[in-house]
Short mmCIF file of C-alpha atoms and ligand atoms in Angstrom, two decimals:
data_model
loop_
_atom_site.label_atom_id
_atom_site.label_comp_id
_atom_site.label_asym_id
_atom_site.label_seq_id
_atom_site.Cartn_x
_atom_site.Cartn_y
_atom_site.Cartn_z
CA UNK A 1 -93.69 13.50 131.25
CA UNK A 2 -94.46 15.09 134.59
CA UNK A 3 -94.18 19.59 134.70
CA UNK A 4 -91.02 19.27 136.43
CA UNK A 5 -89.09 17.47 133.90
CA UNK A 6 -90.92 19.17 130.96
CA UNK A 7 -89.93 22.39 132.37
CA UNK A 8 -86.12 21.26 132.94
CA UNK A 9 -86.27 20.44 129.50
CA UNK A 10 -86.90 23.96 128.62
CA UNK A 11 -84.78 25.62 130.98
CA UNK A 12 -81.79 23.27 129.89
CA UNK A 13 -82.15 24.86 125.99
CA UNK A 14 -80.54 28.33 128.34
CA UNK A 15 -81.12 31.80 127.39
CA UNK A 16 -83.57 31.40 130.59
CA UNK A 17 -85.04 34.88 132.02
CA UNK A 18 -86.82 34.66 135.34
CA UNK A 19 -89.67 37.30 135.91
CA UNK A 20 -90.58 37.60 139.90
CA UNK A 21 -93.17 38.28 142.37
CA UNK A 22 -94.02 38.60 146.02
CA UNK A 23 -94.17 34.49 145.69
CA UNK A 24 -90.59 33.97 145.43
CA UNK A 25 -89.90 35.60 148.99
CA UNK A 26 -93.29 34.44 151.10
CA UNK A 27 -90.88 31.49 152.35
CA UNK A 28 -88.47 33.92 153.53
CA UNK A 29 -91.21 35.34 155.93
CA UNK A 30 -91.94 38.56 153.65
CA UNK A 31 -95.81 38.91 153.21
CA UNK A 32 -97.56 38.78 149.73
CA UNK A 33 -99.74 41.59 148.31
CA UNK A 34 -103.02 39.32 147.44
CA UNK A 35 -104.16 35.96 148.74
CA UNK A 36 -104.86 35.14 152.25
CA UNK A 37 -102.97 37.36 154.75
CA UNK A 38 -101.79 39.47 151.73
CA UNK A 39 -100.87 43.17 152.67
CA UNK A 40 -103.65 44.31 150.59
CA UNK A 41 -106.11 42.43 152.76
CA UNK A 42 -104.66 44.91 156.50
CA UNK A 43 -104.10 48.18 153.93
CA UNK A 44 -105.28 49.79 151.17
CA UNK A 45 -102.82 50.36 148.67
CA UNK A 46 -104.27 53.93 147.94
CA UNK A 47 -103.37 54.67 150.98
CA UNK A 48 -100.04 53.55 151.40
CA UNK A 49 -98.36 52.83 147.91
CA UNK A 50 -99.37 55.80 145.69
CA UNK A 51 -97.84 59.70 146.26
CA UNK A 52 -100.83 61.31 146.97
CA UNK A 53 -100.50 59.07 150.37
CA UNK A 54 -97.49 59.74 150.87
CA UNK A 55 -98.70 63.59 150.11
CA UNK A 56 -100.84 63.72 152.71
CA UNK A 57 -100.01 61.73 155.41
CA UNK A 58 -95.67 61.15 155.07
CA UNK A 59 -95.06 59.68 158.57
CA UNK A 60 -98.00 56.98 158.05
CA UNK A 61 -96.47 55.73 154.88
CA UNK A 62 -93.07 55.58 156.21
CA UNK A 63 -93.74 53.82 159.20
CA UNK A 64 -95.68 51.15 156.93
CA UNK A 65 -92.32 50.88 154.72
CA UNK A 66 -90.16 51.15 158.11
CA UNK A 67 -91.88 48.33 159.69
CA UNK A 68 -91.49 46.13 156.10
CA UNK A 69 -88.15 47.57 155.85
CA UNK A 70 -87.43 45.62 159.47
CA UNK A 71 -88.67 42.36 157.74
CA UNK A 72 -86.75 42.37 154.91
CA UNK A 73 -83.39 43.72 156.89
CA UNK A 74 -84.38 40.46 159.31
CA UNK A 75 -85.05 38.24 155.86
CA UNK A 76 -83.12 35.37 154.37
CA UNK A 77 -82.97 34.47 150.84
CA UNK A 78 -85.20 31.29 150.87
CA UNK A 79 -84.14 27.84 147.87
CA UNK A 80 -86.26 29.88 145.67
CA UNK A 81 -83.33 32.77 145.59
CA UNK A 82 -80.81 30.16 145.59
CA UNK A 83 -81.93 28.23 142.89
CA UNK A 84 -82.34 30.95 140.70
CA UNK A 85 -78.82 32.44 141.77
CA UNK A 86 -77.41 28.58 141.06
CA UNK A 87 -79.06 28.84 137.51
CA UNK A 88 -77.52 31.90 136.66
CA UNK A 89 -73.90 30.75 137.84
CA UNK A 90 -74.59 27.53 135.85
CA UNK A 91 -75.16 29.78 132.55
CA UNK A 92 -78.71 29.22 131.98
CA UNK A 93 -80.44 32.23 132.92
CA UNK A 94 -79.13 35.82 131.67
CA UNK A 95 -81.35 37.47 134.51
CA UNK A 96 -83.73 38.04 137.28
CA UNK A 97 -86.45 40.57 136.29
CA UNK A 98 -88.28 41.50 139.76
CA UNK A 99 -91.21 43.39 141.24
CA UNK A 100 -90.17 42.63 144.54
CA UNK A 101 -88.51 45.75 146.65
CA UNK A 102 -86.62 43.54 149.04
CA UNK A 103 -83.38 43.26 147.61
CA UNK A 104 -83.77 39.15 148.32
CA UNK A 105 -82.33 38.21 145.04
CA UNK A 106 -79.00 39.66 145.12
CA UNK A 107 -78.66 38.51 149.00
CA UNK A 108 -79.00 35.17 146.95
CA UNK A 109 -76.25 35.41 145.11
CA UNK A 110 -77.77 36.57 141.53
CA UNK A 111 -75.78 38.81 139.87
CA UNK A 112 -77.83 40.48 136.83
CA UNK A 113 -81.20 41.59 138.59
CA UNK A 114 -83.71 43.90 137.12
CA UNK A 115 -85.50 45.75 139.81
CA UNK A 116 -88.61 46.99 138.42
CA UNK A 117 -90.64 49.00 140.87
CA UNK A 118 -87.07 50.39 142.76
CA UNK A 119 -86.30 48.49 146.63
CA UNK A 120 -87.10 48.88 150.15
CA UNK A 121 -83.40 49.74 150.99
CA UNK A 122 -83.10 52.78 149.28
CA UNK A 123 -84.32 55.78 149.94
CA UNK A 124 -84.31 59.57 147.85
CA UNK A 125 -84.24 62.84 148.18
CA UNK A 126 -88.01 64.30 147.11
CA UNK A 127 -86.41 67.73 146.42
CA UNK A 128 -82.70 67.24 145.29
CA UNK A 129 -83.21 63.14 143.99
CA UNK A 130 -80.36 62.26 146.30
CA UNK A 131 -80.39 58.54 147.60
CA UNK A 132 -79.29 56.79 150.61
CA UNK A 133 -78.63 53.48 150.91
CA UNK A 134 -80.96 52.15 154.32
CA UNK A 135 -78.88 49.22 156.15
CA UNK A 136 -80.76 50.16 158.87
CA UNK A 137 -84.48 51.08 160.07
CA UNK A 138 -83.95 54.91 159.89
CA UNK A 139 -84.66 56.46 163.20
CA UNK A 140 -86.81 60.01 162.36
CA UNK A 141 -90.33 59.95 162.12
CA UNK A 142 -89.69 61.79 158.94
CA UNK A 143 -86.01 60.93 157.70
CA UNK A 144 -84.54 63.61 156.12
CA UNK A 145 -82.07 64.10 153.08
CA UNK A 146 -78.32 64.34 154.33
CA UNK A 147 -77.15 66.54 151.33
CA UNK A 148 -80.21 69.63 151.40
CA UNK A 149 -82.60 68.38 154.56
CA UNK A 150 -85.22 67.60 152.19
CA UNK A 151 -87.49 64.70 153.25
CA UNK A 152 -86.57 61.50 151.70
CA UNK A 153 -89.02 59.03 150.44
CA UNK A 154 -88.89 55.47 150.07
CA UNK A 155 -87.15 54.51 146.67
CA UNK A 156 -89.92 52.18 145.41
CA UNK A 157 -92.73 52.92 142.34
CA UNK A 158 -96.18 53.35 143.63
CA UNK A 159 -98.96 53.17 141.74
CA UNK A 160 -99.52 55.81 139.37
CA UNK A 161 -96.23 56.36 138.86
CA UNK A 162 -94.01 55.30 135.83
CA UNK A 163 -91.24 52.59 136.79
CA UNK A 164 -87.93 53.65 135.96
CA UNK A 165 -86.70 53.86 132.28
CA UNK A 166 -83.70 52.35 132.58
CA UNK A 167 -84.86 49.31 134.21
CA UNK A 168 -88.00 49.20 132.03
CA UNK A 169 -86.25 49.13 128.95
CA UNK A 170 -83.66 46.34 130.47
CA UNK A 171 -86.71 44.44 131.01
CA UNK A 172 -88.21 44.80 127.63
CA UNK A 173 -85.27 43.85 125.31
CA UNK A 174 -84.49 40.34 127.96
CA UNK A 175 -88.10 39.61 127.42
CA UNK A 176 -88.03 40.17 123.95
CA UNK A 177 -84.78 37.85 123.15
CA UNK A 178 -85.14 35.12 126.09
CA UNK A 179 -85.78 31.58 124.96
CA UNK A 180 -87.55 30.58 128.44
CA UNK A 181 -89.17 32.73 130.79
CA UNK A 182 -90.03 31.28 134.42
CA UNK A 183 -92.53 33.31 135.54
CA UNK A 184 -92.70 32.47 139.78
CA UNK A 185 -94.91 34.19 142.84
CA UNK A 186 -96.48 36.76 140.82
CA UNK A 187 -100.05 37.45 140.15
CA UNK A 188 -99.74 39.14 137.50
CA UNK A 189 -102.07 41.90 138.42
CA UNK A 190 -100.02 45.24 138.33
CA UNK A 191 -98.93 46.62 134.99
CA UNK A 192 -97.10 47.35 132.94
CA UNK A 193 -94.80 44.65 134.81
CA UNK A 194 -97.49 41.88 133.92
CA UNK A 195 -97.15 42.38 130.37
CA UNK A 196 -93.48 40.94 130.50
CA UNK A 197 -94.31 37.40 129.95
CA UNK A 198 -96.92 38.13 126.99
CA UNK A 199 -93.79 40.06 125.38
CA UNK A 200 -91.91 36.73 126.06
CA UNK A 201 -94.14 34.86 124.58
CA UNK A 202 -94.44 36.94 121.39
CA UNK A 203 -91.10 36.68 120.58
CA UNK A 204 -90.78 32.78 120.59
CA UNK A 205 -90.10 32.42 124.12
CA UNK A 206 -91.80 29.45 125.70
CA UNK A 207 -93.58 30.29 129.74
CA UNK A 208 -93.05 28.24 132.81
CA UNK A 209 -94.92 29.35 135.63
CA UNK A 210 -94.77 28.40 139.35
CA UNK A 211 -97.81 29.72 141.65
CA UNK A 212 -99.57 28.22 145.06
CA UNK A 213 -102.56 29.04 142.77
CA UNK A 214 -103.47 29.31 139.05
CA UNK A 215 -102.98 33.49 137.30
CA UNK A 216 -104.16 34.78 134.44
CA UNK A 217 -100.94 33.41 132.92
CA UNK A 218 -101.75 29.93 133.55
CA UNK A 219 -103.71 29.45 130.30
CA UNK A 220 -100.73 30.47 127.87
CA UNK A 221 -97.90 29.40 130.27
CA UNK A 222 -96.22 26.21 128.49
CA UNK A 223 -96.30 24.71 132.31
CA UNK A 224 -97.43 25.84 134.95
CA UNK A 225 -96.23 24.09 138.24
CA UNK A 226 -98.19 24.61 141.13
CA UNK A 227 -96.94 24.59 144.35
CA UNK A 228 -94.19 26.62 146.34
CA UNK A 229 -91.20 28.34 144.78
CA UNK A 230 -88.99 26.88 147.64
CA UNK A 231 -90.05 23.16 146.91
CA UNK A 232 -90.70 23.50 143.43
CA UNK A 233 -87.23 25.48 141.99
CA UNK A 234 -84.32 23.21 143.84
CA UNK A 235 -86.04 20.25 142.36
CA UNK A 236 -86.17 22.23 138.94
CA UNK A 237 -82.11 22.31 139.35
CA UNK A 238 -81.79 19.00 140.36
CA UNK A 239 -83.50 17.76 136.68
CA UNK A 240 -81.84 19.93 134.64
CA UNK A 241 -78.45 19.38 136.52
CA UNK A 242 -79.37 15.37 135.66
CA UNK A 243 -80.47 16.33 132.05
CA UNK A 244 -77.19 18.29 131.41
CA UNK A 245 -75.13 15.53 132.80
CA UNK A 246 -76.30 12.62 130.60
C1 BV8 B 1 -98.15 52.95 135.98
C2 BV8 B 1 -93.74 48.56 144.80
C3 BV8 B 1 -98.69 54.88 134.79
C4 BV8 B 1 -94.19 49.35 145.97
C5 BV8 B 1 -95.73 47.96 143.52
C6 BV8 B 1 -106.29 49.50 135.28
C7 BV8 B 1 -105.87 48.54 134.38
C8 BV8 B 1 -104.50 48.31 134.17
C9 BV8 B 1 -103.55 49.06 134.86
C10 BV8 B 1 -104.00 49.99 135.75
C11 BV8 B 1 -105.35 50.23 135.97
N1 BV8 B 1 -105.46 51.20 136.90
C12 BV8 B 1 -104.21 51.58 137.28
C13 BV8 B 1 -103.34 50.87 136.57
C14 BV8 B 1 -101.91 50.98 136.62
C15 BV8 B 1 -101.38 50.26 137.85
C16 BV8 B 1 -101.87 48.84 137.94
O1 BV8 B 1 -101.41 47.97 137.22
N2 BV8 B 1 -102.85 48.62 138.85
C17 BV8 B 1 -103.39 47.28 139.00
C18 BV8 B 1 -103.61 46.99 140.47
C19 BV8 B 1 -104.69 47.19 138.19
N3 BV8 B 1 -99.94 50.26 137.64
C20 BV8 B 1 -99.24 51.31 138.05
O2 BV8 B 1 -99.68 52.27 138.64
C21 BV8 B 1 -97.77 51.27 137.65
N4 BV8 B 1 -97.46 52.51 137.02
O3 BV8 B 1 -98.98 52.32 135.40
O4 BV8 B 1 -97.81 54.22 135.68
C22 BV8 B 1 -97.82 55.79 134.06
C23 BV8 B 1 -97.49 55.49 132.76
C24 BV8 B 1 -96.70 56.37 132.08
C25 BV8 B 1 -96.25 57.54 132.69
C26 BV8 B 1 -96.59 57.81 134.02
C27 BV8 B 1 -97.38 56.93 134.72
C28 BV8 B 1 -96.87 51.12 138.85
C29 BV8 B 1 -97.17 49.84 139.57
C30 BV8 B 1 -96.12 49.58 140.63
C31 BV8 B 1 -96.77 49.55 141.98
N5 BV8 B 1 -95.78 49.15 142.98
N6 BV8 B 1 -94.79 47.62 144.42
C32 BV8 B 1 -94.29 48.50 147.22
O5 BV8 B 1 -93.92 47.31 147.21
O6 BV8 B 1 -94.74 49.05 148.21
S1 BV8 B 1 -96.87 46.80 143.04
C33 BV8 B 1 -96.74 45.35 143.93
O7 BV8 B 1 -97.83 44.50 143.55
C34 BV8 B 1 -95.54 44.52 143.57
O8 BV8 B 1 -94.40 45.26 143.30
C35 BV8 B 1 -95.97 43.71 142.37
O9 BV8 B 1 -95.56 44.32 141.20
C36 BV8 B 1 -97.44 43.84 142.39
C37 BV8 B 1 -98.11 42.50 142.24
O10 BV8 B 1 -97.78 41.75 143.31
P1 BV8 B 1 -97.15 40.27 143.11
O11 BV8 B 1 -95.67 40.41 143.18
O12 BV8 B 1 -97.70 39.58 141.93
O13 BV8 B 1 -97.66 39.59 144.44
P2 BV8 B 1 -99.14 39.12 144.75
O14 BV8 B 1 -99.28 39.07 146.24
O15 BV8 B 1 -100.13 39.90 143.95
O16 BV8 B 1 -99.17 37.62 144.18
C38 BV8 B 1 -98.35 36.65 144.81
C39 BV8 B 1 -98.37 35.43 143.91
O17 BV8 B 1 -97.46 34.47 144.42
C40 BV8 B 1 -99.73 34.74 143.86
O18 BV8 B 1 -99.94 34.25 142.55
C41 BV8 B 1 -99.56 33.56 144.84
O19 BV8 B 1 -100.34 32.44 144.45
C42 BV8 B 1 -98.10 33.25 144.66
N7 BV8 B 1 -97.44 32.67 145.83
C43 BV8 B 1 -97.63 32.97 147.14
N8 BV8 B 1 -96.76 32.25 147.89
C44 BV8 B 1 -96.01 31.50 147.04
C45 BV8 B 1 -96.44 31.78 145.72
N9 BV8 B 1 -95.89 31.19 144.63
C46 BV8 B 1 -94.90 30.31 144.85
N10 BV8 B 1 -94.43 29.99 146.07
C47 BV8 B 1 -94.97 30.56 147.18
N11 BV8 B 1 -94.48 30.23 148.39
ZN1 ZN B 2 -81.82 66.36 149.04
#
């Protein structure tokens, strides 16, 4: 039996969680961290992604999220999204945990998403916590807070700081109780995100993965599919669509 029907087969049983990367939204023109022509390979993500950057030099971190800001307000959910979105309206998966910032998923059409390290379309307040919703690239050099003229900051969790509770713990307990986790375009480099699919795993769940290349997941995963998310998820809803219908 080839991955892709092996993996329908597991996805069929429901109770399906999907845990994202930067992977799932490369075909939708939105650059990846690591790998060739990652963002990590232009900047250093000590210098951009943690608040000591954004500490010491504000206007150079926000033009970096400004100018990804303008990809992702330009972006289109890519069959990756779609087929996840299509899973959940079928009744097969409870949820979409991300690490993604680009909002991508719910553009999609998924309802229940988990956004773990906060999104690129939100900004807050750094002295009152007040946030703004960004449909736009924000004009100012240094955009500031509309409720006490603080300066805002962009609503995402950089490294070294902790990811929000609530969506931590959300994260945690549909790990925990999922029967299948698909675990697509991540890494699997940046904790305590990473650990999701190890917590799956403990409690029963069985781990489809779907990379370009092989993680450090790929030796546990159940089956691990490689190729791209795009190509590789619509024809994951096509089997299980002819595996439910029989
Ligand atoms: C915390 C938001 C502490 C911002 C991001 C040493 C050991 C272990 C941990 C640490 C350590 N030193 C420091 C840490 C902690 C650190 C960490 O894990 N560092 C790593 C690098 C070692 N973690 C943190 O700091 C976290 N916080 O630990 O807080 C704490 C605890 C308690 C109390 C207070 C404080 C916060 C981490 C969050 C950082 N924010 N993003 C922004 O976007 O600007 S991280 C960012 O990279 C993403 O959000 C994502 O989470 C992460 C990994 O990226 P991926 O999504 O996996 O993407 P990547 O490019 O790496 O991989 C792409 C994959 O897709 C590849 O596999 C590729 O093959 C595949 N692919 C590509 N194209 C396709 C595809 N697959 C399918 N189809 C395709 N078309
Ligand atoms: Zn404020």
């Amino acid at each position: 039996m080839n991955g892709i029907s092996l993996a329908a087969r597991l996805v069929a049983r429901g109770r399906v969680v999907a845990f994202t990367g930067a992977g799932v939204s490369a075909e939708s023109g939105i650059p990846t961290f690591r790998g060739r022509g990652g963002l990590w390979e232009r900047f250093k993500p000590e210098e951009l992604a943690t608040p000591e950057a954004f500490a010491r030099d504000p206007a150079r971190v926000w033009a970096w999220y400004k100018w990804r800001l303008s990809l992702v307000l330009s972006a289109k959910p890519n069959p990756a999204h779609l087929a996840l979105a299509e899973l959940e309206r079928m009744g097969l998966l409870t949820a979409v945990i991300t690490q993604n910032v680009d909002g991508l998923h719910q553009a999609a059409g998924s309802k229940r998403v988990v956004e773990l390290h906060g999104s690129l379309r939100r900004a807050r307040c750094t002295r009152c916590g007040f946030k703004v919703r960004l449909s736009r690239v924000p004009e100012e050099e240094l955009p500031r807070c509309p409720a006490c003229r603080g300066l805002l900051r962009p609503d995402v969790v950089w490294f070294g700081e902790s990811l929000p509770a609530d969506a931590w713990l959300e994260a945690v307990e549909l790990a925990s109780s999922c029967k299948c986790m698909l675990v697509i375009g991540t890494s699997c480099a940046v904790y305590p995100a990473a650990s999701l699919p190890l917590i799956a795993k403990r409690g029963g769940a069985a781990l489809v993965e779907v990379s370009l290349e092989a993680t450090p997941l790929t030796a546990i995963a159940d089956v691990s599919l490689r190729g791209r998310a795009g190509e590789l998820l619509p024809l994951l809803v096509d089997e299980v669509k002819r595996l439910i219908s029989r």
